[in-house]
PDB file of C-alpha atoms in Angstrom:
ATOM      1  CA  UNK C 143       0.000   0.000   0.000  1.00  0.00           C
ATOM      2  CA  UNK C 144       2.608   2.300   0.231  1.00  0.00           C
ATOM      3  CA  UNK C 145       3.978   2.179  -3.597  1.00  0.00           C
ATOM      4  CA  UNK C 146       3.694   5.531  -4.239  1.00  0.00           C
ATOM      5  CA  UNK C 147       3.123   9.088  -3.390  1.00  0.00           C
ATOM      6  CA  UNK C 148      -0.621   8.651  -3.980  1.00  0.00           C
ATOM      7  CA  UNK C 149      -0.883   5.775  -1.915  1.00  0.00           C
ATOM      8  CA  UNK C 150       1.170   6.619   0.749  1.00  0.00           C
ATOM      9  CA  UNK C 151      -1.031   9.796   1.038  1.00  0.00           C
ATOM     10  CA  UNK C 152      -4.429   7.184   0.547  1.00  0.00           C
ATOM     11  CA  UNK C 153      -3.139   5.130   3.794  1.00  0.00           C
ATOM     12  CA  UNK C 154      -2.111   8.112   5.994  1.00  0.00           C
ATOM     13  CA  UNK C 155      -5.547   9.362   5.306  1.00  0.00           C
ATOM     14  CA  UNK C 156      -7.332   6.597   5.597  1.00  0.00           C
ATOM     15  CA  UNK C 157      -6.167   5.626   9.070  1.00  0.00           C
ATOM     16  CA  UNK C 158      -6.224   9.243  10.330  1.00  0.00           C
ATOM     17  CA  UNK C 159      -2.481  10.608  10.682  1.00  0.00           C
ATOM     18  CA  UNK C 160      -3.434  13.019   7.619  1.00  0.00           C
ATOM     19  CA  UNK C 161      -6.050  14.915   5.542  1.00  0.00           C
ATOM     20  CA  UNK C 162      -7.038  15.023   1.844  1.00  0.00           C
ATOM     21  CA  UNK C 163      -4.614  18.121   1.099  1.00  0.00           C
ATOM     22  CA  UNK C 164      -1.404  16.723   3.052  1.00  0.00           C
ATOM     23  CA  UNK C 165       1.260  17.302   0.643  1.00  0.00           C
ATOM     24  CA  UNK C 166       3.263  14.042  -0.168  1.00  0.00           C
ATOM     25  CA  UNK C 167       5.931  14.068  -1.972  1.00  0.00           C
ATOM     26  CA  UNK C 168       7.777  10.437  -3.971  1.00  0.00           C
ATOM     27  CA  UNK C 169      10.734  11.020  -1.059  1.00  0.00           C
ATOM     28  CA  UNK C 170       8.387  10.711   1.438  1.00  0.00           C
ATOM     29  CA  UNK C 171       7.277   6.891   0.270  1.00  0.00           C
ATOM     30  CA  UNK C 172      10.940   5.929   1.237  1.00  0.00           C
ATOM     31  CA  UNK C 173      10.373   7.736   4.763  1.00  0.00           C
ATOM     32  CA  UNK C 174       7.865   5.748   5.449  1.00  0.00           C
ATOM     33  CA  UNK C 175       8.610   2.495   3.910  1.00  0.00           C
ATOM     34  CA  UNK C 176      12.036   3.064   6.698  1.00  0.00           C
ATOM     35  CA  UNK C 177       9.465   3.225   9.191  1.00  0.00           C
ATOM     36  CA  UNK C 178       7.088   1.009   8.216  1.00  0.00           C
ATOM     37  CA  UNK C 179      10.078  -1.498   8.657  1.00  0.00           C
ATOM     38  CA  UNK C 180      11.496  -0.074  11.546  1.00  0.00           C
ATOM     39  CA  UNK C 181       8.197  -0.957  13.696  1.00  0.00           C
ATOM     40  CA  UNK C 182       8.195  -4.451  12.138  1.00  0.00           C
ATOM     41  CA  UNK C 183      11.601  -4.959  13.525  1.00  0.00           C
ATOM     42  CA  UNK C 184       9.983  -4.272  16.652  1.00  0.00           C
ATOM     43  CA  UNK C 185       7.122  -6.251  16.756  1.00  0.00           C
ATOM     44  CA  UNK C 186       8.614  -9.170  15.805  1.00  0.00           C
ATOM     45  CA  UNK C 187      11.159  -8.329  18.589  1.00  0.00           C
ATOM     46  CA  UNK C 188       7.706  -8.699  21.011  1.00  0.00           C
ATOM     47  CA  UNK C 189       7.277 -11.761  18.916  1.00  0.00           C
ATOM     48  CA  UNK C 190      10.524 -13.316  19.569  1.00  0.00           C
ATOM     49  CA  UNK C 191      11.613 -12.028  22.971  1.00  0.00           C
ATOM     50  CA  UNK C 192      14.891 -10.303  21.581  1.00  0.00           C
ATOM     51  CA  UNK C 193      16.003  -7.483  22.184  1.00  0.00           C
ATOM     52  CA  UNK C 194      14.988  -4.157  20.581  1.00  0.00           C
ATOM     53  CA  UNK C 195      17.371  -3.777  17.105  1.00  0.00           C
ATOM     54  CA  UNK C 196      19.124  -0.729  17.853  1.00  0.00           C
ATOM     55  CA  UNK C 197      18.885   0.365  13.770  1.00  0.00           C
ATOM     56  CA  UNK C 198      15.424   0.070  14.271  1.00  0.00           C
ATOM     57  CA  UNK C 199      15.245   2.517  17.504  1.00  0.00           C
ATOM     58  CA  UNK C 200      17.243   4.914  15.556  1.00  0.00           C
ATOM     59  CA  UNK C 201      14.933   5.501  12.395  1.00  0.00           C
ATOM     60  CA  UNK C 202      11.995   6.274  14.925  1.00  0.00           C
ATOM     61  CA  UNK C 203      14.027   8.583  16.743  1.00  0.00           C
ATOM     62  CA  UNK C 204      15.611   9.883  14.167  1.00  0.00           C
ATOM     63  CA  UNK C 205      11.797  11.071  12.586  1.00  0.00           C
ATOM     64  CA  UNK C 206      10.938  11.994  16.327  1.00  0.00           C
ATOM     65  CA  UNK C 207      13.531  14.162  16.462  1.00  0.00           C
ATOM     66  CA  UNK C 208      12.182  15.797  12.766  1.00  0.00           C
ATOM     67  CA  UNK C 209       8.356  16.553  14.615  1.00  0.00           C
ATOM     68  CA  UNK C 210       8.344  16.958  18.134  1.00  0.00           C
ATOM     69  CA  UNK C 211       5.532  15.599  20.169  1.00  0.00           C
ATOM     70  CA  UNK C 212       3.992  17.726  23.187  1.00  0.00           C
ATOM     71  CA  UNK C 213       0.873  16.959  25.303  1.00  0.00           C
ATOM     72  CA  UNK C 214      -2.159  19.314  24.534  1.00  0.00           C
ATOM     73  CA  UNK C 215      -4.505  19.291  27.128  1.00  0.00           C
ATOM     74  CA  UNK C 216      -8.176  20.155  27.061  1.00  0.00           C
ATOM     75  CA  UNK C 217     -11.781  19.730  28.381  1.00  0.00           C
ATOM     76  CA  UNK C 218     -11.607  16.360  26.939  1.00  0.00           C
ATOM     77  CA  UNK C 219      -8.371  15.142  28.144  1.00  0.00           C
ATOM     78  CA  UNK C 220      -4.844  14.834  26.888  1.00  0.00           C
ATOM     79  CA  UNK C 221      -3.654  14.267  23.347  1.00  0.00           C
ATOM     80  CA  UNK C 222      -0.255  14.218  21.825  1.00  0.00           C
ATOM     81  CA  UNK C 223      -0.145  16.811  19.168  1.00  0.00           C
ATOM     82  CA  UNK C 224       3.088  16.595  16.640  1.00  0.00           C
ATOM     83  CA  UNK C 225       4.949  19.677  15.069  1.00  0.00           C
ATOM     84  CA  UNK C 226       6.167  20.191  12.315  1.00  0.00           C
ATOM     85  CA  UNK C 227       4.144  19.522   8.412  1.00  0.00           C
ATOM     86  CA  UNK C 228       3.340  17.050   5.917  1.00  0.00           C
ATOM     87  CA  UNK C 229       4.167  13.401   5.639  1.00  0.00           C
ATOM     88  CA  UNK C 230       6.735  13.727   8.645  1.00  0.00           C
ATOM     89  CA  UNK C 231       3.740  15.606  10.719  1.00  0.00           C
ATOM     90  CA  UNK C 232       2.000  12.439   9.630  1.00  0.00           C
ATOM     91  CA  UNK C 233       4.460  10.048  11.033  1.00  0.00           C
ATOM     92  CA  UNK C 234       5.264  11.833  13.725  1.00  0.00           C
ATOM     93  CA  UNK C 235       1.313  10.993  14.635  1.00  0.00           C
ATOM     94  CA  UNK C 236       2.075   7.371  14.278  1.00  0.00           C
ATOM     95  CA  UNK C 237       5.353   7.439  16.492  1.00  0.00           C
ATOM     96  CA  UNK C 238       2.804   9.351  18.806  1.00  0.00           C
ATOM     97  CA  UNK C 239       0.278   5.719  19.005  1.00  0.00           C
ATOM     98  CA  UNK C 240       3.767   3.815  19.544  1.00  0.00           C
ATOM     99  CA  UNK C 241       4.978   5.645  22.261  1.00  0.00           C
ATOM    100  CA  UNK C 242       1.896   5.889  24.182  1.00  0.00           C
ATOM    101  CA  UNK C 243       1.383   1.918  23.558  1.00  0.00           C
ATOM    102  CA  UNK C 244       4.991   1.298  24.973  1.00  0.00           C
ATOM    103  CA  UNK C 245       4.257   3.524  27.926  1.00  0.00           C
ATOM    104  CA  UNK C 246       1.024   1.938  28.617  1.00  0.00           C
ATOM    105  CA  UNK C 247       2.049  -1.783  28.200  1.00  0.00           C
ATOM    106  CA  UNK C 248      -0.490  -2.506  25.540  1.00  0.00           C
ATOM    107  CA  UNK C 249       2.686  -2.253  22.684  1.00  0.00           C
ATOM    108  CA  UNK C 250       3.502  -6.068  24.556  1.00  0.00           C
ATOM    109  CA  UNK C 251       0.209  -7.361  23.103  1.00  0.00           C
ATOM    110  CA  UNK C 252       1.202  -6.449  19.658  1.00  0.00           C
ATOM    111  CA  UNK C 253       3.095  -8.976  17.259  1.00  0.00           C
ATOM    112  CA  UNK C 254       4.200 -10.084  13.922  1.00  0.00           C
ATOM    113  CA  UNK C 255       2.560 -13.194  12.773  1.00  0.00           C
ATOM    114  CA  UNK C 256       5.369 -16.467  12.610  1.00  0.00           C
ATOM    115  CA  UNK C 257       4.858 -17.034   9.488  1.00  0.00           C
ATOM    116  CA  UNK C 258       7.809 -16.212   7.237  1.00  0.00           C
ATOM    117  CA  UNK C 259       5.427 -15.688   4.518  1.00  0.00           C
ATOM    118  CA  UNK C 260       3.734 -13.247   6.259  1.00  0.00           C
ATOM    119  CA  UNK C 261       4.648 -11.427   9.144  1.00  0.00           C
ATOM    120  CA  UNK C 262       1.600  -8.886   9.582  1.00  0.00           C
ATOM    121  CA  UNK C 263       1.339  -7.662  12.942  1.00  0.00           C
ATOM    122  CA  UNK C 264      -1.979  -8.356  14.786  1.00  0.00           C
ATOM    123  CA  UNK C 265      -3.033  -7.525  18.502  1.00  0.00           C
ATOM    124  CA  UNK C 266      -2.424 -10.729  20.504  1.00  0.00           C
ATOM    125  CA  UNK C 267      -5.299 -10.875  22.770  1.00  0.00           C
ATOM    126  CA  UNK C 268      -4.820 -14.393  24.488  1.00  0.00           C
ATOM    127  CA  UNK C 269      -4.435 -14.060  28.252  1.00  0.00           C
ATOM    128  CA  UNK C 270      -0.783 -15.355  28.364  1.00  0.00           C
ATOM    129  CA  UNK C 271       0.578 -13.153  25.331  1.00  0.00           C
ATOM    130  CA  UNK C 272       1.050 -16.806  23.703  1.00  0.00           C
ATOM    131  CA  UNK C 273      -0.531 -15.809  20.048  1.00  0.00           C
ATOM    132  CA  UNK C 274       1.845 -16.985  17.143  1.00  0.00           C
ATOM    133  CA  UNK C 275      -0.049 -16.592  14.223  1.00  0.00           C
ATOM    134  CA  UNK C 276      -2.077 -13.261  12.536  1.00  0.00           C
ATOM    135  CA  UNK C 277      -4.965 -15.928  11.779  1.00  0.00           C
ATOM    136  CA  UNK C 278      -4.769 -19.084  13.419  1.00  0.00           C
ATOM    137  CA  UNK C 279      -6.652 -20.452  11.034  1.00  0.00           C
ATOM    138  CA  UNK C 280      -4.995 -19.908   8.309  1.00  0.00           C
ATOM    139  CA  UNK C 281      -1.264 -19.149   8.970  1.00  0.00           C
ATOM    140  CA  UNK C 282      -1.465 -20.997  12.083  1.00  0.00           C
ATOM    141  CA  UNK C 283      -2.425 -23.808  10.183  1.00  0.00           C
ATOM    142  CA  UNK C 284      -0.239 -23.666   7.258  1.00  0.00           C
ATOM    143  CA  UNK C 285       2.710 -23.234   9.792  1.00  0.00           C
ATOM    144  CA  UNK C 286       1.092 -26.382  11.862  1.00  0.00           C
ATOM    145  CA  UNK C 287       1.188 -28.399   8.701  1.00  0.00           C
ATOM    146  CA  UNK C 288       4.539 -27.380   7.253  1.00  0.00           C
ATOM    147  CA  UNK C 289       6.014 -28.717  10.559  1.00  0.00           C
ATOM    148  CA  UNK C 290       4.132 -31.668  10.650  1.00  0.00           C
ATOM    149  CA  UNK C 291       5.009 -32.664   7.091  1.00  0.00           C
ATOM    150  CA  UNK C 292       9.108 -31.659   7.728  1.00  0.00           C
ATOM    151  CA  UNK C 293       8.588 -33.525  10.992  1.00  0.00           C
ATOM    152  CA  UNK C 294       7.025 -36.646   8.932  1.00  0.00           C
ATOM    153  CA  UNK C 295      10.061 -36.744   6.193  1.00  0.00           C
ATOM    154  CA  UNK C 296      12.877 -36.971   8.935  1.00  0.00           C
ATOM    155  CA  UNK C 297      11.379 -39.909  10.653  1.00  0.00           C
ATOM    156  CA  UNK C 298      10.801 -41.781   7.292  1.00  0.00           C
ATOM    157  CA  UNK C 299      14.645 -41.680   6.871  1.00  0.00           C
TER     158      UNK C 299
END
């Protein structure tokens, strides 16, 4: 989804971190491609237990330091608003949801689906933070069956 200017500017719109008229420009698609992989690296550290990559830690900071974040506070509560404009504004949102998920604890629910074939990140909602797959029943069971099949052709041998 994020192929091009148009629809990087489609998906920030469409999930809220920007309007109609943000400005994006083709430069901006490898901004956030570099951060779209950035929090994958960090999910699927939640996934795996590892540690944090440190590459990954320094693209997000690296845009955090582009659009400062401050708390605005109101009748209805407390938001963070971002500075700065366009795509990195945008972003800067985003980096906004992360941070407030790792302060809050709910980032540890979310991870990357074991599947090497796909590796979307979903919410694990299981009690135990035990959720492997995006769609149990589907990767979960091609992964299940892979195994089982690679487990199969070592005992025949």
């Amino acid at each position: 989804q994020l192929g091009d200017a148009r629809e990087l500017g489609h998906w920030l719109t469409a999930h809220g971190l920007a309007t109609a008229d943000t400005l994006v420009l083709p430069s901006d698609v490898r901004v956030a491609i570099e951060v779209r992989e950035a929090l994958r690296a960090l999910i699927l550290a939640n996934t795996t237990g590892d540690e944090r990559p440190t590459a990954a830690l320094e693209v997000l900071s690296r845009l955090g330091a582009q659009a400062p974040v401050h708390p605005t506070f109101d009748v209805a509560g407390v938001r963070l608003e971002c500075d700065g404009q366009g795509v990195v504004r945008a972003l800067s949102r985003l980096l906004a949801i992360v941070a407030v998920a790792m302060i809050d604890g709910s980032w540890a629910h979310l991870k990357a689906c074991r599947s090497e074939a796909c590796r979307s990140a979903f919410y694990d909602a299981t009690r135990n933070h035990s959720g492997q797959w995006c769609t149990p029943a589907l990767c979960g069971v091609r992964e299940r069956a892979r195994t089982f099949r690679a487990r199969h052709r070592r005992t025949r041998r």
